PDB file of C-alpha atoms in Angstrom:
ATOM      1  CA  UNK A   1      86.670  70.917  93.564  1.00 53.00           C
ATOM      2  CA  UNK A   2      82.799  72.271  93.614  1.00 59.00           C
ATOM      3  CA  UNK A   3      81.102  71.428  90.026  1.00 65.00           C
ATOM      4  CA  UNK A   4      78.077  73.584  89.071  1.00 67.00           C
ATOM      5  CA  UNK A   5      75.656  70.491  89.787  1.00 69.00           C
ATOM      6  CA  UNK A   6      77.118  70.214  93.120  1.00 65.00           C
ATOM      7  CA  UNK A   7      76.912  73.712  94.119  1.00 59.00           C
ATOM      8  CA  UNK A   8      73.159  73.602  93.215  1.00 68.00           C
ATOM      9  CA  UNK A   9      72.378  70.433  95.465  1.00 63.00           C
ATOM     10  CA  UNK A  10      74.540  72.376  98.244  1.00 60.00           C
ATOM     11  CA  UNK A  11      72.022  75.549  98.023  1.00 62.00           C
ATOM     12  CA  UNK A  12      69.214  73.246  98.025  1.00 63.00           C
ATOM     13  CA  UNK A  13      69.679  71.548 100.800  1.00 61.00           C
ATOM     14  CA  UNK A  14      70.671  74.651 102.459  1.00 62.00           C
ATOM     15  CA  UNK A  15      74.223  73.180 103.278  1.00 56.00           C
ATOM     16  CA  UNK A  16      75.875  76.540 102.455  1.00 61.00           C
ATOM     17  CA  UNK A  17      74.223  77.967 105.485  1.00 67.00           C
ATOM     18  CA  UNK A  18      73.635  81.163 103.364  1.00 69.00           C
ATOM     19  CA  UNK A  19      76.778  81.682 101.574  1.00 71.00           C
ATOM     20  CA  UNK A  20      76.619  82.167  97.969  1.00 72.00           C
ATOM     21  CA  UNK A  21      78.642  79.523  96.034  1.00 71.00           C
ATOM     22  CA  UNK A  22      80.409  80.315  92.794  1.00 73.00           C
ATOM     23  CA  UNK A  23      81.852  77.789  90.271  1.00 74.00           C
ATOM     24  CA  UNK A  24      85.110  78.908  88.315  1.00 73.00           C
ATOM     25  CA  UNK A  25      87.515  76.747  86.548  1.00 72.00           C
ATOM     26  CA  UNK A  26      90.841  76.576  87.959  1.00 74.00           C
ATOM     27  CA  UNK A  27      92.821  79.158  85.611  1.00 79.00           C
ATOM     28  CA  UNK A  28      90.457  81.739  87.365  1.00 77.00           C
ATOM     29  CA  UNK A  29      91.202  80.618  90.586  1.00 75.00           C
ATOM     30  CA  UNK A  30      94.721  80.722  90.000  1.00 76.00           C
ATOM     31  CA  UNK A  31      94.597  84.391  88.912  1.00 79.00           C
ATOM     32  CA  UNK A  32      92.207  85.480  91.903  1.00 74.00           C
ATOM     33  CA  UNK A  33      94.990  84.488  94.435  1.00 72.00           C
ATOM     34  CA  UNK A  34      98.742  85.420  95.070  1.00 66.00           C
ATOM     35  CA  UNK A  35     101.516  83.336  92.887  1.00 65.00           C
ATOM     36  CA  UNK A  36     101.903  80.300  94.556  1.00 61.00           C
ATOM     37  CA  UNK A  37      99.166  79.950  96.069  1.00 63.00           C
ATOM     38  CA  UNK A  38      97.492  76.243  96.736  1.00 65.00           C
ATOM     39  CA  UNK A  39      93.777  76.395  96.808  1.00 69.00           C
ATOM     40  CA  UNK A  40      93.123  72.824  95.819  1.00 66.00           C
ATOM     41  CA  UNK A  41      89.912  74.035  94.039  1.00 66.00           C
ATOM     42  CA  UNK A  42      88.225  75.707  96.785  1.00 67.00           C
ATOM     43  CA  UNK A  43      88.350  79.570  97.680  1.00 69.00           C
ATOM     44  CA  UNK A  44      86.816  81.313 100.500  1.00 67.00           C
ATOM     45  CA  UNK A  45      86.372  85.049 100.690  1.00 68.00           C
ATOM     46  CA  UNK A  46      85.943  85.631 104.175  1.00 65.00           C
ATOM     47  CA  UNK A  47      85.975  88.946 106.615  1.00 66.00           C
ATOM     48  CA  UNK A  48      89.465  89.971 107.932  1.00 64.00           C
ATOM     49  CA  UNK A  49      90.274  88.752 111.365  1.00 68.00           C
ATOM     50  CA  UNK A  50      89.647  91.667 113.712  1.00 72.00           C
ATOM     51  CA  UNK A  51      92.552  92.780 116.396  1.00 83.00           C
ATOM     52  CA  UNK A  52      92.274  93.343 120.114  1.00 93.00           C
ATOM     53  CA  UNK A  53      92.972  96.503 122.108  1.00 95.00           C
ATOM     54  CA  UNK A  54      96.727  95.883 123.851  1.00 97.00           C
ATOM     55  CA  UNK A  55      94.997  95.846 127.625  1.00 97.00           C
ATOM     56  CA  UNK A  56      92.923  92.960 126.263  1.00 96.00           C
ATOM     57  CA  UNK A  57      95.646  90.215 126.580  1.00 96.00           C
ATOM     58  CA  UNK A  58      98.001  92.072 128.966  1.00 97.00           C
ATOM     59  CA  UNK A  59      95.809  92.843 131.543  1.00 96.00           C
ATOM     60  CA  UNK A  60      95.932  90.900 134.421  1.00 96.00           C
ATOM     61  CA  UNK A  61      99.660  90.537 133.909  1.00 96.00           C
ATOM     62  CA  UNK A  62     100.727  87.030 133.902  1.00 96.00           C
ATOM     63  CA  UNK A  63     102.022  84.392 131.278  1.00 96.00           C
ATOM     64  CA  UNK A  64     103.553  85.310 127.890  1.00 98.00           C
ATOM     65  CA  UNK A  65     102.988  87.648 125.374  1.00 98.00           C
ATOM     66  CA  UNK A  66     104.822  87.388 121.958  1.00 98.00           C
ATOM     67  CA  UNK A  67     105.747  90.939 120.461  1.00 98.00           C
ATOM     68  CA  UNK A  68     107.137  90.774 116.664  1.00 97.00           C
ATOM     69  CA  UNK A  69     109.284  93.800 115.631  1.00 96.00           C
ATOM     70  CA  UNK A  70     108.993  94.303 111.914  1.00 91.00           C
ATOM     71  CA  UNK A  71     108.530  90.629 110.862  1.00 93.00           C
ATOM     72  CA  UNK A  72     107.070  90.712 107.512  1.00 89.00           C
ATOM     73  CA  UNK A  73     107.573  87.072 106.053  1.00 90.00           C
ATOM     74  CA  UNK A  74     103.774  85.318 106.605  1.00 91.00           C
ATOM     75  CA  UNK A  75     105.094  81.943 106.517  1.00 92.00           C
ATOM     76  CA  UNK A  76     107.367  83.016 109.857  1.00 93.00           C
ATOM     77  CA  UNK A  77     104.929  84.563 111.264  1.00 94.00           C
ATOM     78  CA  UNK A  78     102.074  82.235 111.212  1.00 94.00           C
ATOM     79  CA  UNK A  79     104.865  79.407 112.316  1.00 96.00           C
ATOM     80  CA  UNK A  80     105.189  81.814 115.389  1.00 96.00           C
ATOM     81  CA  UNK A  81     101.413  82.221 115.972  1.00 96.00           C
ATOM     82  CA  UNK A  82     101.228  78.072 116.184  1.00 96.00           C
ATOM     83  CA  UNK A  83     104.376  77.994 118.333  1.00 97.00           C
ATOM     84  CA  UNK A  84     102.896  80.808 120.531  1.00 97.00           C
ATOM     85  CA  UNK A  85      99.743  78.973 120.685  1.00 97.00           C
ATOM     86  CA  UNK A  86     100.883  75.488 121.555  1.00 96.00           C
ATOM     87  CA  UNK A  87     103.148  77.134 124.565  1.00 96.00           C
ATOM     88  CA  UNK A  88     100.168  79.176 125.939  1.00 96.00           C
ATOM     89  CA  UNK A  89     100.860  82.370 124.986  1.00 97.00           C
ATOM     90  CA  UNK A  90      98.327  84.975 125.843  1.00 97.00           C
ATOM     91  CA  UNK A  91      98.850  86.727 122.729  1.00 97.00           C
ATOM     92  CA  UNK A  92     100.739  88.388 119.833  1.00 97.00           C
ATOM     93  CA  UNK A  93     101.527  92.140 119.372  1.00 97.00           C
ATOM     94  CA  UNK A  94     102.617  93.803 115.961  1.00 95.00           C
ATOM     95  CA  UNK A  95     103.322  97.287 114.744  1.00 93.00           C
ATOM     96  CA  UNK A  96     100.399  98.135 112.633  1.00 88.00           C
ATOM     97  CA  UNK A  97     102.328  99.266 109.883  1.00 84.00           C
ATOM     98  CA  UNK A  98     105.194  96.364 109.468  1.00 78.00           C
ATOM     99  CA  UNK A  99     103.373  92.965 109.684  1.00 84.00           C
ATOM    100  CA  UNK A 100     101.332  91.022 107.338  1.00 84.00           C
ATOM    101  CA  UNK A 101      97.893  90.684 107.264  1.00 81.00           C
ATOM    102  CA  UNK A 102      96.207  87.739 109.226  1.00 81.00           C
ATOM    103  CA  UNK A 103      95.513  85.679 105.941  1.00 77.00           C
ATOM    104  CA  UNK A 104      96.478  83.993 102.785  1.00 76.00           C
ATOM    105  CA  UNK A 105      99.864  82.356 103.347  1.00 79.00           C
ATOM    106  CA  UNK A 106     100.143  83.456 107.192  1.00 85.00           C
ATOM    107  CA  UNK A 107      96.821  82.057 108.078  1.00 83.00           C
ATOM    108  CA  UNK A 108      97.888  78.793 106.526  1.00 83.00           C
ATOM    109  CA  UNK A 109     100.891  78.345 107.964  1.00 87.00           C
ATOM    110  CA  UNK A 110      99.298  79.203 111.402  1.00 90.00           C
ATOM    111  CA  UNK A 111      97.154  76.024 110.947  1.00 87.00           C
ATOM    112  CA  UNK A 112      94.229  77.989 112.772  1.00 86.00           C
ATOM    113  CA  UNK A 113      96.143  79.472 115.533  1.00 91.00           C
ATOM    114  CA  UNK A 114      95.193  82.802 113.929  1.00 90.00           C
ATOM    115  CA  UNK A 115      91.624  82.095 114.746  1.00 90.00           C
ATOM    116  CA  UNK A 116      92.465  81.084 118.481  1.00 92.00           C
ATOM    117  CA  UNK A 117      95.232  83.441 119.566  1.00 95.00           C
ATOM    118  CA  UNK A 118      94.291  86.901 120.228  1.00 95.00           C
ATOM    119  CA  UNK A 119      96.311  89.474 118.076  1.00 95.00           C
ATOM    120  CA  UNK A 120      97.051  93.246 119.111  1.00 96.00           C
ATOM    121  CA  UNK A 121      98.200  95.374 116.363  1.00 94.00           C
ATOM    122  CA  UNK A 122     100.227  98.910 117.920  1.00 96.00           C
ATOM    123  CA  UNK A 123     101.425 102.176 116.514  1.00 94.00           C
ATOM    124  CA  UNK A 124     104.321 101.934 118.283  1.00 97.00           C
ATOM    125  CA  UNK A 125     106.113  99.222 119.909  1.00 97.00           C
ATOM    126  CA  UNK A 126     107.946 101.313 122.279  1.00 97.00           C
ATOM    127  CA  UNK A 127     104.706 102.623 123.439  1.00 98.00           C
ATOM    128  CA  UNK A 128     103.597  99.511 123.657  1.00 98.00           C
ATOM    129  CA  UNK A 129     106.422  98.168 126.109  1.00 98.00           C
ATOM    130  CA  UNK A 130     105.852 101.355 128.254  1.00 98.00           C
ATOM    131  CA  UNK A 131     102.014 100.321 128.554  1.00 98.00           C
ATOM    132  CA  UNK A 132     103.281  96.445 129.416  1.00 98.00           C
ATOM    133  CA  UNK A 133     105.472  97.415 132.018  1.00 98.00           C
ATOM    134  CA  UNK A 134     103.402  99.665 133.811  1.00 98.00           C
ATOM    135  CA  UNK A 135     100.468  96.431 133.824  1.00 98.00           C
ATOM    136  CA  UNK A 136     103.564  94.536 135.393  1.00 98.00           C
ATOM    137  CA  UNK A 137     105.213  92.685 132.258  1.00 98.00           C
ATOM    138  CA  UNK A 138     109.138  92.216 132.072  1.00 98.00           C
ATOM    139  CA  UNK A 139     110.381  92.572 128.425  1.00 98.00           C
ATOM    140  CA  UNK A 140     113.071  90.140 127.387  1.00 98.00           C
ATOM    141  CA  UNK A 141     114.395  90.866 123.779  1.00 97.00           C
ATOM    142  CA  UNK A 142     116.227  88.274 121.449  1.00 96.00           C
ATOM    143  CA  UNK A 143     119.692  89.248 120.605  1.00 94.00           C
ATOM    144  CA  UNK A 144     122.152  87.102 119.383  1.00 88.00           C
ATOM    145  CA  UNK A 145     124.752  89.583 120.404  1.00 89.00           C
ATOM    146  CA  UNK A 146     124.241  89.490 123.855  1.00 93.00           C
ATOM    147  CA  UNK A 147     126.167  88.141 126.435  1.00 93.00           C
ATOM    148  CA  UNK A 148     123.652  86.998 128.381  1.00 96.00           C
ATOM    149  CA  UNK A 149     121.849  83.526 127.863  1.00 96.00           C
ATOM    150  CA  UNK A 150     118.088  82.974 127.415  1.00 95.00           C
ATOM    151  CA  UNK A 151     117.895  80.631 130.135  1.00 93.00           C
ATOM    152  CA  UNK A 152     119.754  82.922 132.435  1.00 95.00           C
ATOM    153  CA  UNK A 153     117.351  86.208 131.600  1.00 97.00           C
ATOM    154  CA  UNK A 154     114.092  84.586 131.631  1.00 96.00           C
ATOM    155  CA  UNK A 155     112.075  83.985 135.221  1.00 95.00           C
ATOM    156  CA  UNK A 156     108.858  83.272 136.345  1.00 95.00           C
ATOM    157  CA  UNK A 157     107.276  86.624 136.189  1.00 96.00           C
ATOM    158  CA  UNK A 158     105.211  87.971 133.089  1.00 97.00           C
ATOM    159  CA  UNK A 159     107.196  88.033 130.129  1.00 98.00           C
ATOM    160  CA  UNK A 160     107.087  89.425 126.474  1.00 98.00           C
ATOM    161  CA  UNK A 161     109.506  87.847 124.608  1.00 98.00           C
ATOM    162  CA  UNK A 162     110.204  90.434 121.831  1.00 98.00           C
ATOM    163  CA  UNK A 163     111.742  89.171 118.408  1.00 96.00           C
ATOM    164  CA  UNK A 164     113.405  91.404 115.740  1.00 94.00           C
ATOM    165  CA  UNK A 165     113.453  90.602 112.137  1.00 88.00           C
ATOM    166  CA  UNK A 166     115.950  87.596 110.786  1.00 79.00           C
ATOM    167  CA  UNK A 167     118.116  90.356 108.996  1.00 79.00           C
ATOM    168  CA  UNK A 168     118.167  93.723 111.294  1.00 84.00           C
ATOM    169  CA  UNK A 169     116.869  91.868 114.520  1.00 91.00           C
ATOM    170  CA  UNK A 170     115.209  94.111 117.133  1.00 95.00           C
ATOM    171  CA  UNK A 171     115.298  97.933 116.186  1.00 95.00           C
ATOM    172  CA  UNK A 172     117.105 100.223 118.886  1.00 96.00           C
ATOM    173  CA  UNK A 173     114.336 101.962 120.182  1.00 97.00           C
ATOM    174  CA  UNK A 174     112.440  98.772 120.953  1.00 97.00           C
ATOM    175  CA  UNK A 175     115.717  96.757 122.377  1.00 97.00           C
ATOM    176  CA  UNK A 176     115.973  99.942 124.722  1.00 97.00           C
ATOM    177  CA  UNK A 177     112.550  99.420 126.584  1.00 98.00           C
ATOM    178  CA  UNK A 178     113.351  95.481 126.871  1.00 98.00           C
ATOM    179  CA  UNK A 179     114.310  94.921 130.479  1.00 98.00           C
ATOM    180  CA  UNK A 180     117.486  92.694 128.965  1.00 98.00           C
ATOM    181  CA  UNK A 181     118.273  91.408 126.131  1.00 97.00           C
ATOM    182  CA  UNK A 182     119.481  87.331 125.692  1.00 97.00           C
ATOM    183  CA  UNK A 183     120.526  84.818 123.298  1.00 94.00           C
ATOM    184  CA  UNK A 184     120.074  81.331 122.491  1.00 92.00           C
ATOM    185  CA  UNK A 185     123.277  79.844 123.136  1.00 89.00           C
ATOM    186  CA  UNK A 186     124.034  77.430 119.878  1.00 85.00           C
ATOM    187  CA  UNK A 187     126.989  74.789 121.184  1.00 77.00           C
ATOM    188  CA  UNK A 188     126.538  73.325 117.432  1.00 74.00           C
ATOM    189  CA  UNK A 189     128.813  76.102 115.997  1.00 66.00           C
ATOM    190  CA  UNK A 190     125.980  77.366 113.372  1.00 64.00           C
ATOM    191  CA  UNK A 191     125.120  80.483 114.929  1.00 62.00           C
ATOM    192  CA  UNK A 192     121.267  81.450 113.067  1.00 70.00           C
ATOM    193  CA  UNK A 193     118.133  80.167 113.608  1.00 80.00           C
ATOM    194  CA  UNK A 194     115.281  80.861 111.417  1.00 90.00           C
ATOM    195  CA  UNK A 195     112.972  83.592 113.256  1.00 93.00           C
ATOM    196  CA  UNK A 196     109.945  81.095 113.774  1.00 94.00           C
ATOM    197  CA  UNK A 197     112.472  78.266 115.102  1.00 94.00           C
ATOM    198  CA  UNK A 198     113.981  80.897 117.585  1.00 94.00           C
ATOM    199  CA  UNK A 199     110.403  81.780 118.701  1.00 96.00           C
ATOM    200  CA  UNK A 200     109.898  78.202 119.597  1.00 97.00           C
ATOM    201  CA  UNK A 201     112.931  77.740 121.422  1.00 96.00           C
ATOM    202  CA  UNK A 202     112.359  81.086 123.319  1.00 97.00           C
ATOM    203  CA  UNK A 203     108.393  79.794 124.082  1.00 97.00           C
ATOM    204  CA  UNK A 204     109.482  76.662 125.561  1.00 96.00           C
ATOM    205  CA  UNK A 205     112.022  78.160 127.472  1.00 96.00           C
ATOM    206  CA  UNK A 206     109.749  80.715 129.057  1.00 97.00           C
ATOM    207  CA  UNK A 207     106.793  78.416 129.380  1.00 96.00           C
ATOM    208  CA  UNK A 208     108.987  76.030 131.638  1.00 93.00           C
ATOM    209  CA  UNK A 209     110.070  78.752 133.702  1.00 90.00           C
ATOM    210  CA  UNK A 210     106.740  79.867 134.433  1.00 87.00           C
ATOM    211  CA  UNK A 211     105.607  76.307 135.010  1.00 77.00           C
ATOM    212  CA  UNK A 212     108.155  76.119 138.343  1.00 69.00           C
ATOM    213  CA  UNK A 213     106.622  79.401 139.919  1.00 59.00           C
TER     214      UNK A 213
END
């Protein structure tokens, strides 16, 4: 918690680097933030992160890209950013109208990954997959009802991992633009993974295939 005395001290020493420090009581901070936000006594107002163009992360075609089809839970999206960065993905592609902002709970769940991993926000995922195919990418969509396993579907070519929402999965038109649909086999008998956990498994498998190339 920054007190008024400490704020004045920071400003006198120019330790605020030109930023304005305002002191509020805890209740005022609570009212400024979404319900359940954990602020630990400090809140920063920052400029929203800017996205990149699709070609910026896709050209040249190499490595892994993650595409998220209508994932709206910021915790899940943030966790996927974290896993994507850990496994060396080139970037994340989301649909502009159906994805959370790269801030707040999402940014916290990503543990800084949103600051390091490029994100392309596109109008239409199907058209984005067409463009990626033109650039040399192969799209692998995750579908629990597929007969093909992720291990056999993946190879060493540049790969777009397409993840759908937990409730509806990948939408039909997006699935039709995938080169192959594959499932994560679950011999334990519990046939459901949280989408962020599924993304981590898929990223591990995809990165393992690429390293064998």
